[in-house]
mmCIF file of C-alpha atoms and ligand atoms in Angstrom:
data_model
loop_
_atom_site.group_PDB
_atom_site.id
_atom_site.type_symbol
_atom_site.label_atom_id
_atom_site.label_comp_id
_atom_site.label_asym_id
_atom_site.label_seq_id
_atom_site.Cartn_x
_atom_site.Cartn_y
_atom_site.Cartn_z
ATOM 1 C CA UNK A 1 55.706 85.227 42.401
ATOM 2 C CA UNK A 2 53.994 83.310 39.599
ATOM 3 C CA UNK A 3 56.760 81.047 38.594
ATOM 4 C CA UNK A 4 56.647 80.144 42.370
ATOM 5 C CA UNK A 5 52.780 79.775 42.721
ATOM 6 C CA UNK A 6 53.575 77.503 39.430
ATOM 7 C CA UNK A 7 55.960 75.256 41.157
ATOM 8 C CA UNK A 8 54.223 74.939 44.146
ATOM 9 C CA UNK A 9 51.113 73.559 42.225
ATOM 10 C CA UNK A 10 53.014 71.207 39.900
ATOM 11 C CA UNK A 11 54.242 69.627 43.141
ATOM 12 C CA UNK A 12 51.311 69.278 45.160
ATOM 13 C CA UNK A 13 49.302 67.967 41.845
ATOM 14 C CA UNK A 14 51.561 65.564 41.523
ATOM 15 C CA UNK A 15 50.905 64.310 44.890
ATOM 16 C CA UNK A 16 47.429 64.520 44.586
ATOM 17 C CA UNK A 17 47.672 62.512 41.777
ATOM 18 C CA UNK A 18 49.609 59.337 43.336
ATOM 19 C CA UNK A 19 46.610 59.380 46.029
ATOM 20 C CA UNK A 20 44.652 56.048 45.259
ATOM 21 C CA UNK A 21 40.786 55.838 45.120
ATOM 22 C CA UNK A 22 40.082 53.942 48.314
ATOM 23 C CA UNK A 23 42.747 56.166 50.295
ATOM 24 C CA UNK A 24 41.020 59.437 48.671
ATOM 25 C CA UNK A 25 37.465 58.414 49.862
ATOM 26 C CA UNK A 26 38.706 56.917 53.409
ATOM 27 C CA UNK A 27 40.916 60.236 54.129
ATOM 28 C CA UNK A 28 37.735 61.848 52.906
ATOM 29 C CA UNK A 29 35.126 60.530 55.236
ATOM 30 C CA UNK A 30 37.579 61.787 57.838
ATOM 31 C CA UNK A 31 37.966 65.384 56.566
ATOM 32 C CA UNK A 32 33.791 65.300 56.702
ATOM 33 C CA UNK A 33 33.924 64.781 60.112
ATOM 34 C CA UNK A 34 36.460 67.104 61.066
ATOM 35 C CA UNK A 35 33.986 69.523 59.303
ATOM 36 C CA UNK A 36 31.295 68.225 60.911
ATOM 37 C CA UNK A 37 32.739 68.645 64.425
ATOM 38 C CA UNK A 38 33.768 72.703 63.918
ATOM 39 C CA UNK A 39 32.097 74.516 66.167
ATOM 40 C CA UNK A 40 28.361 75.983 65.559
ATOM 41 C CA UNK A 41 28.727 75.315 61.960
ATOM 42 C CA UNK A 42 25.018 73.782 61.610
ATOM 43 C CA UNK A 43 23.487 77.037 63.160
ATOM 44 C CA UNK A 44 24.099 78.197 59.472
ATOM 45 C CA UNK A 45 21.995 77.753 57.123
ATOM 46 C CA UNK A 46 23.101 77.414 53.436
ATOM 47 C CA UNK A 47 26.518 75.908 52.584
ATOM 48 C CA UNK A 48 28.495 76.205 49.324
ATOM 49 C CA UNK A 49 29.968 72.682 48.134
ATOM 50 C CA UNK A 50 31.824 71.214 45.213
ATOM 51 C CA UNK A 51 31.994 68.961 43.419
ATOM 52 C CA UNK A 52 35.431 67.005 43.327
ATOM 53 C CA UNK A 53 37.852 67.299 40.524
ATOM 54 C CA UNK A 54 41.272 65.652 39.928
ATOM 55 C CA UNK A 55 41.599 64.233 43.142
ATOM 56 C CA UNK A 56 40.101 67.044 45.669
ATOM 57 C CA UNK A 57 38.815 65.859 49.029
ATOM 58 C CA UNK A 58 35.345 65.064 48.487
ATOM 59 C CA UNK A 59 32.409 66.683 50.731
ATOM 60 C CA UNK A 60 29.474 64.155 48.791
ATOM 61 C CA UNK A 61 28.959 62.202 51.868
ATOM 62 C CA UNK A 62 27.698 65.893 53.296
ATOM 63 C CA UNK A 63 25.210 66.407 50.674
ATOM 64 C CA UNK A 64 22.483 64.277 52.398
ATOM 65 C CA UNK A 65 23.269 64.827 55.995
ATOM 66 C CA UNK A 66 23.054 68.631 55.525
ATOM 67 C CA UNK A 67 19.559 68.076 53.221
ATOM 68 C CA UNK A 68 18.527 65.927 55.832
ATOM 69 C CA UNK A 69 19.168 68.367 58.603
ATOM 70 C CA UNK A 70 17.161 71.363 56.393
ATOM 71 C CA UNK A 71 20.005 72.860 55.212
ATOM 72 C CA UNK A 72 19.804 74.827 51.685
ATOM 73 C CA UNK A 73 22.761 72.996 49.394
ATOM 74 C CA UNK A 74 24.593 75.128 46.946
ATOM 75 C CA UNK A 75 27.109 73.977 44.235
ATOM 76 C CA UNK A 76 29.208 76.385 42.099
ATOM 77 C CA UNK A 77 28.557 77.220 38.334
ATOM 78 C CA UNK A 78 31.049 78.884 36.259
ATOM 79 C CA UNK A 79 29.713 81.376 34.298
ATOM 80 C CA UNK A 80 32.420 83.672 32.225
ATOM 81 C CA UNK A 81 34.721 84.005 35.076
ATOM 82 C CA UNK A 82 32.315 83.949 37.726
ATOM 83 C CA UNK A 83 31.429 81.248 40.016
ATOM 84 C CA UNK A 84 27.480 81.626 40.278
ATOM 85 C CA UNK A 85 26.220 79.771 43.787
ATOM 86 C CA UNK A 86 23.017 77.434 42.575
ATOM 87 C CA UNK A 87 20.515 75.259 45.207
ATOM 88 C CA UNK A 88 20.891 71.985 44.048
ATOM 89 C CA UNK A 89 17.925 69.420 45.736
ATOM 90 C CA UNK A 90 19.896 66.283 44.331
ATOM 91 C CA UNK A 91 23.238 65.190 42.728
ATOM 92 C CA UNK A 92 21.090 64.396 39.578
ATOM 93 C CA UNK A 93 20.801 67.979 39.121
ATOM 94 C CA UNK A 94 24.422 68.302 37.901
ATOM 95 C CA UNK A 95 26.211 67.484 34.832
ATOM 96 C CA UNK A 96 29.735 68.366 33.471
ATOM 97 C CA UNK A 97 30.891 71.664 32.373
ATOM 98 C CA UNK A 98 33.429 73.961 33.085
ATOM 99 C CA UNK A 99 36.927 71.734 32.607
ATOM 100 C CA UNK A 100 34.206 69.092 32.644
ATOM 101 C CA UNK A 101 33.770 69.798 36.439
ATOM 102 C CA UNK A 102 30.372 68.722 37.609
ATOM 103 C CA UNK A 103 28.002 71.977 38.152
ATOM 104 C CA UNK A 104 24.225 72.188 38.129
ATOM 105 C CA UNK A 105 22.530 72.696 34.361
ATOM 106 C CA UNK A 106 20.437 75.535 34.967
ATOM 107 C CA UNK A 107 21.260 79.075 35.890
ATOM 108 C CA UNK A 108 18.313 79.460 38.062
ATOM 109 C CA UNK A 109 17.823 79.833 42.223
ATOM 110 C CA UNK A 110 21.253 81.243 42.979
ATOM 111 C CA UNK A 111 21.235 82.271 46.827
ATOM 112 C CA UNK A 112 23.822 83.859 49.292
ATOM 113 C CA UNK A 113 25.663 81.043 50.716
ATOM 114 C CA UNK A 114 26.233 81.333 55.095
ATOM 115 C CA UNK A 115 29.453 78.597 54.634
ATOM 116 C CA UNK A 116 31.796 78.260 51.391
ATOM 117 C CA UNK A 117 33.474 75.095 50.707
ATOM 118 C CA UNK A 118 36.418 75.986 49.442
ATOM 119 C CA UNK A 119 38.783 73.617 47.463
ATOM 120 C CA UNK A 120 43.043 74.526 47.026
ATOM 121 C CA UNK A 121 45.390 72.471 45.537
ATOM 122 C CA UNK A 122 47.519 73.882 48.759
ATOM 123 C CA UNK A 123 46.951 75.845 51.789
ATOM 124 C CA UNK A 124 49.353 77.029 54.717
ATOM 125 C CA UNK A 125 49.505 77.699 58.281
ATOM 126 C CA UNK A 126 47.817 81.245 58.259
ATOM 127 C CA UNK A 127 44.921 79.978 56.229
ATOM 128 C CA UNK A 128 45.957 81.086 52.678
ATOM 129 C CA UNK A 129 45.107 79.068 49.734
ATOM 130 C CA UNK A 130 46.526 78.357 45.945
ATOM 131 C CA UNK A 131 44.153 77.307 43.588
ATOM 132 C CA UNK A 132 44.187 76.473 39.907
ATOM 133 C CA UNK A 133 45.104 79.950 38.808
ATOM 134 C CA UNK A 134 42.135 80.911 37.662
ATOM 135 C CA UNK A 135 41.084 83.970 40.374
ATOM 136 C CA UNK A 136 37.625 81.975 40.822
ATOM 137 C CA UNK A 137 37.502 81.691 44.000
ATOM 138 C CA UNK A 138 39.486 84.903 45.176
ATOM 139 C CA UNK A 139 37.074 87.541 42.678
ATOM 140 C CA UNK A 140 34.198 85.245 44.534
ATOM 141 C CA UNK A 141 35.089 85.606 48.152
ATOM 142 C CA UNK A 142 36.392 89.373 48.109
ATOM 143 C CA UNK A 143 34.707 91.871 50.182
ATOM 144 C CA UNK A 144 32.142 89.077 51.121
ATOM 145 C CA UNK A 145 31.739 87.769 54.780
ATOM 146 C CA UNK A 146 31.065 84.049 54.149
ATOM 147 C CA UNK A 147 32.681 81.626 56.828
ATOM 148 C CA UNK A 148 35.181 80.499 54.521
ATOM 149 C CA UNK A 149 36.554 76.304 54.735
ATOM 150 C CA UNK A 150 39.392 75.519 53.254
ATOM 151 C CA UNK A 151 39.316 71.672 52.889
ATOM 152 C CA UNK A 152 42.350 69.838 51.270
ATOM 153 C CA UNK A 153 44.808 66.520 52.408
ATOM 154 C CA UNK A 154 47.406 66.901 55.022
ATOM 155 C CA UNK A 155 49.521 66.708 52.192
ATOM 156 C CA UNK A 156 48.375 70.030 50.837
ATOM 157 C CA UNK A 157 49.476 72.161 53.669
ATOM 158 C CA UNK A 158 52.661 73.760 53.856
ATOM 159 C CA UNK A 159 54.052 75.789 56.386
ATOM 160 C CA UNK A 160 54.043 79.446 53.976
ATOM 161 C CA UNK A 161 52.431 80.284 50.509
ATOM 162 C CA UNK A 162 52.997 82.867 48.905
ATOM 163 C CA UNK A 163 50.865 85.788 48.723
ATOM 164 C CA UNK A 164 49.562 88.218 46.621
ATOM 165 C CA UNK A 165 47.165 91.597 47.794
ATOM 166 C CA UNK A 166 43.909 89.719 45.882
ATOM 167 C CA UNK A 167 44.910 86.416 47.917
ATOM 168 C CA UNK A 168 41.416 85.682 50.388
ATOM 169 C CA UNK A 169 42.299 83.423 53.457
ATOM 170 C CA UNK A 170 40.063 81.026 54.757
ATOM 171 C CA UNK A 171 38.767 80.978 58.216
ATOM 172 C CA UNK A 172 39.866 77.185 58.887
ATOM 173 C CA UNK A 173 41.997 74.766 57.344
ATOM 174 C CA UNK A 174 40.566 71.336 57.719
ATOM 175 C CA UNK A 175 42.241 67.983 56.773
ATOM 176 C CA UNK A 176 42.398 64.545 57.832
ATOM 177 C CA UNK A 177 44.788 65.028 60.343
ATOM 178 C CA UNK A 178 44.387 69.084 61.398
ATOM 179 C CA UNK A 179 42.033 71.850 61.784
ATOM 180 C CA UNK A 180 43.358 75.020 61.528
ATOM 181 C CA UNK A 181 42.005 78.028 62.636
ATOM 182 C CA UNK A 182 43.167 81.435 60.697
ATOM 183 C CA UNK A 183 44.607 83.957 63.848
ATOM 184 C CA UNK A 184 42.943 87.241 64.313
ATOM 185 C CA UNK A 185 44.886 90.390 65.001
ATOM 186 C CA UNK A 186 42.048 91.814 66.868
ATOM 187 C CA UNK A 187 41.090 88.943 69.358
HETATM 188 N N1 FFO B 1 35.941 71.121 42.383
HETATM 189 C C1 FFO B 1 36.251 72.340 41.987
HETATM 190 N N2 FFO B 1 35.346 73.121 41.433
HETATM 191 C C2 FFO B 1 35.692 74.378 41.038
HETATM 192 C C3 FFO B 1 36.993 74.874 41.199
HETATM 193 C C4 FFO B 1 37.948 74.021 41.831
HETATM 194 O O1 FFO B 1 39.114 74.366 42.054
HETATM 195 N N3 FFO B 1 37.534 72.773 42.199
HETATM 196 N N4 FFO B 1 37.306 76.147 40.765
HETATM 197 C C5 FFO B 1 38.365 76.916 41.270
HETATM 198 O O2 FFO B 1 38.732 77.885 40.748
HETATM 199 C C6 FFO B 1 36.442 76.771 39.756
HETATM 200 C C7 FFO B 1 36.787 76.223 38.420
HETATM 201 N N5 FFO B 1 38.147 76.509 38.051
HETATM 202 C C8 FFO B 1 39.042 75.594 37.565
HETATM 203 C C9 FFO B 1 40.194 76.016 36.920
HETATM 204 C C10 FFO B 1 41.069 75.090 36.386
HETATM 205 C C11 FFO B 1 40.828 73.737 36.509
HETATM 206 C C12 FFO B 1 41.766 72.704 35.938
HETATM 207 O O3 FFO B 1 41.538 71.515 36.002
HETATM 208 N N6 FFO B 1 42.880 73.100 35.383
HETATM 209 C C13 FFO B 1 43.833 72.175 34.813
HETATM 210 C C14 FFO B 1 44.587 72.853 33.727
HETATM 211 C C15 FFO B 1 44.551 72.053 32.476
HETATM 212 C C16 FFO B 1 43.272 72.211 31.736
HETATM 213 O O4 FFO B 1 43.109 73.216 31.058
HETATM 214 O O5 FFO B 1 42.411 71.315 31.874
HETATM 215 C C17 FFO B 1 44.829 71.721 35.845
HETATM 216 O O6 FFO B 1 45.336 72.594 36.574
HETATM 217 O O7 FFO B 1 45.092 70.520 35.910
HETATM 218 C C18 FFO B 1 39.708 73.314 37.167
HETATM 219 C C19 FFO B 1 38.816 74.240 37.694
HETATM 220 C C20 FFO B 1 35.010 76.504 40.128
HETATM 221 N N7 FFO B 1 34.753 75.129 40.435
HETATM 222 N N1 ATP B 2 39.532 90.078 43.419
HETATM 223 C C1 ATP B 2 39.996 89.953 42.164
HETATM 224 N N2 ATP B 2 39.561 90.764 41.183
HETATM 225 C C2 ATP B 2 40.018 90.647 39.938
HETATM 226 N N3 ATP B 2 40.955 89.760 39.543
HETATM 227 C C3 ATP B 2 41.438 88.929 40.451
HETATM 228 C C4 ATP B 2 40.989 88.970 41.816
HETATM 229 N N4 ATP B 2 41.637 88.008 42.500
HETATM 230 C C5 ATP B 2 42.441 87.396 41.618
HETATM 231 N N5 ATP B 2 42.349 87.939 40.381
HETATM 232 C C6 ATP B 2 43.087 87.525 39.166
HETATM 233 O O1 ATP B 2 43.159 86.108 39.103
HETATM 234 C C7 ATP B 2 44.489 85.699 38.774
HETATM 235 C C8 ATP B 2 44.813 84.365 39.428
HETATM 236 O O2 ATP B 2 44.895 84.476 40.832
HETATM 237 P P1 ATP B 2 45.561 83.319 41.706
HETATM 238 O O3 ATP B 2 46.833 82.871 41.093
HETATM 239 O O4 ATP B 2 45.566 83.725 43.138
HETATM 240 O O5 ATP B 2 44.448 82.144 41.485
HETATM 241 P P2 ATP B 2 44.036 80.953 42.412
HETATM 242 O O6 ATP B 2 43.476 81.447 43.694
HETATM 243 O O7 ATP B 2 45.172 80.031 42.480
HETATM 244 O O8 ATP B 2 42.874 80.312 41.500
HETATM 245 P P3 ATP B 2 41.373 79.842 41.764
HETATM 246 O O9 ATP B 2 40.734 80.800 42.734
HETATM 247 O O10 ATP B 2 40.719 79.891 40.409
HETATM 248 O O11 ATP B 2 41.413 78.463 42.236
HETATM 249 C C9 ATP B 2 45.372 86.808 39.278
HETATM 250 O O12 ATP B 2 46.510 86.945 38.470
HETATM 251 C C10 ATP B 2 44.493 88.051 39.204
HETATM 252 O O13 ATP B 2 44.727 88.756 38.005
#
């Protein structure tokens, strides 16, 4: 199971990587308003970015529109091997830490986010991610009812991943090209 989650990353990392700047931000744009467009998502009221590393989809362009439209901003802080939600009132407010990912500088107003952001290096068809390997995000969403986004490149989807019993799906999928929404047994 590991050596596979292993390969699976190397590949789609590699990908990612071949991605060039003005494609990234274009494809980008596009993935915001894919995000944008999901259904009663602004009746929430605090959402959970971050910050983009080594070629993730960026969700910047969203900082200001959801400001403007009232909405409390959150960006992750890794503390230990927690990821610590903090209300961030501008992009000035961050500076590099963990794997020199940006994060805001001061431990202070963390608050229950309504929406997580989440970024993958890969996600599949029923809404399950792979990440860096860390467990961040998977000790962070369990148990929790957050409306979970998974946002990546087309690229990044593939058809099965595989899973583990810690593994958290997402509630959607979104990418440049598809939105996908994660089936429930019960409805
Ligand atoms: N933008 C962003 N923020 C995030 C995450 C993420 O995936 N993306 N995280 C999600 O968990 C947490 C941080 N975890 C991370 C774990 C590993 C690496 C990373 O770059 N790993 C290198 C390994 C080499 C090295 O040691 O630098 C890599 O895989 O290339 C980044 C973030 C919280 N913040
Ligand atoms: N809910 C949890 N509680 C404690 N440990 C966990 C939990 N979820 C995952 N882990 C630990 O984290 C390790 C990495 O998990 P996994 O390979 O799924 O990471 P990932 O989702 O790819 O990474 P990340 O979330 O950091 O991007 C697992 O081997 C497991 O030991």
């Amino acid at each position: 199971m590991k050596e596979l989650k292993a390969e699976i990353r190397k590949r789609i990392k590699e990908k990612r990587l071949l991605l060039d700047k003005t494609c990234a931000e274009k494809l980008s744009i596009e993935v915001c308003g894919h995000i944008l467009n999901i259904e009663n998502l602004l009746e929430f009221s605090s959402f959970l970015l971050y910050y983009p590393h080594k070629g993730e989809v960026s969700l910047l362009s969203l900082f200001s529109f959801l400001k403007d439209h009232g909405k409390r901003v959150l960006f992750p802080k890794v503390v230990g091997k927690e990821i610590i939600p903090i209300e961030v009132s501008s992009l000035d407010e961050l500076s590099k830490g963990f794997k020199g990912i940006f994060e805001p500088v001061f431990l202070s107003k963390s608050y229950k986010p309504d929406v997580v952001f989440v970024p993958g290096i890969a996600f599949d068809l029923e809404c399950y991610r792979l990440g860096y390997g860390g467990g961040f995000y998977d000790r962070f969403l369990s148990g929790k009812d957050y409306f979970k986004v998974g946002v990546c490149f087309d690229f990044q989807i593939i058809d099965r991943l595989p899973v583990e019993p810690f593994d958290v799906p997402v509630d959607v999928v979104v990418s440049e090209k598809r939105v996908i929404r994660r089936k429930k047994w019960n409805s």
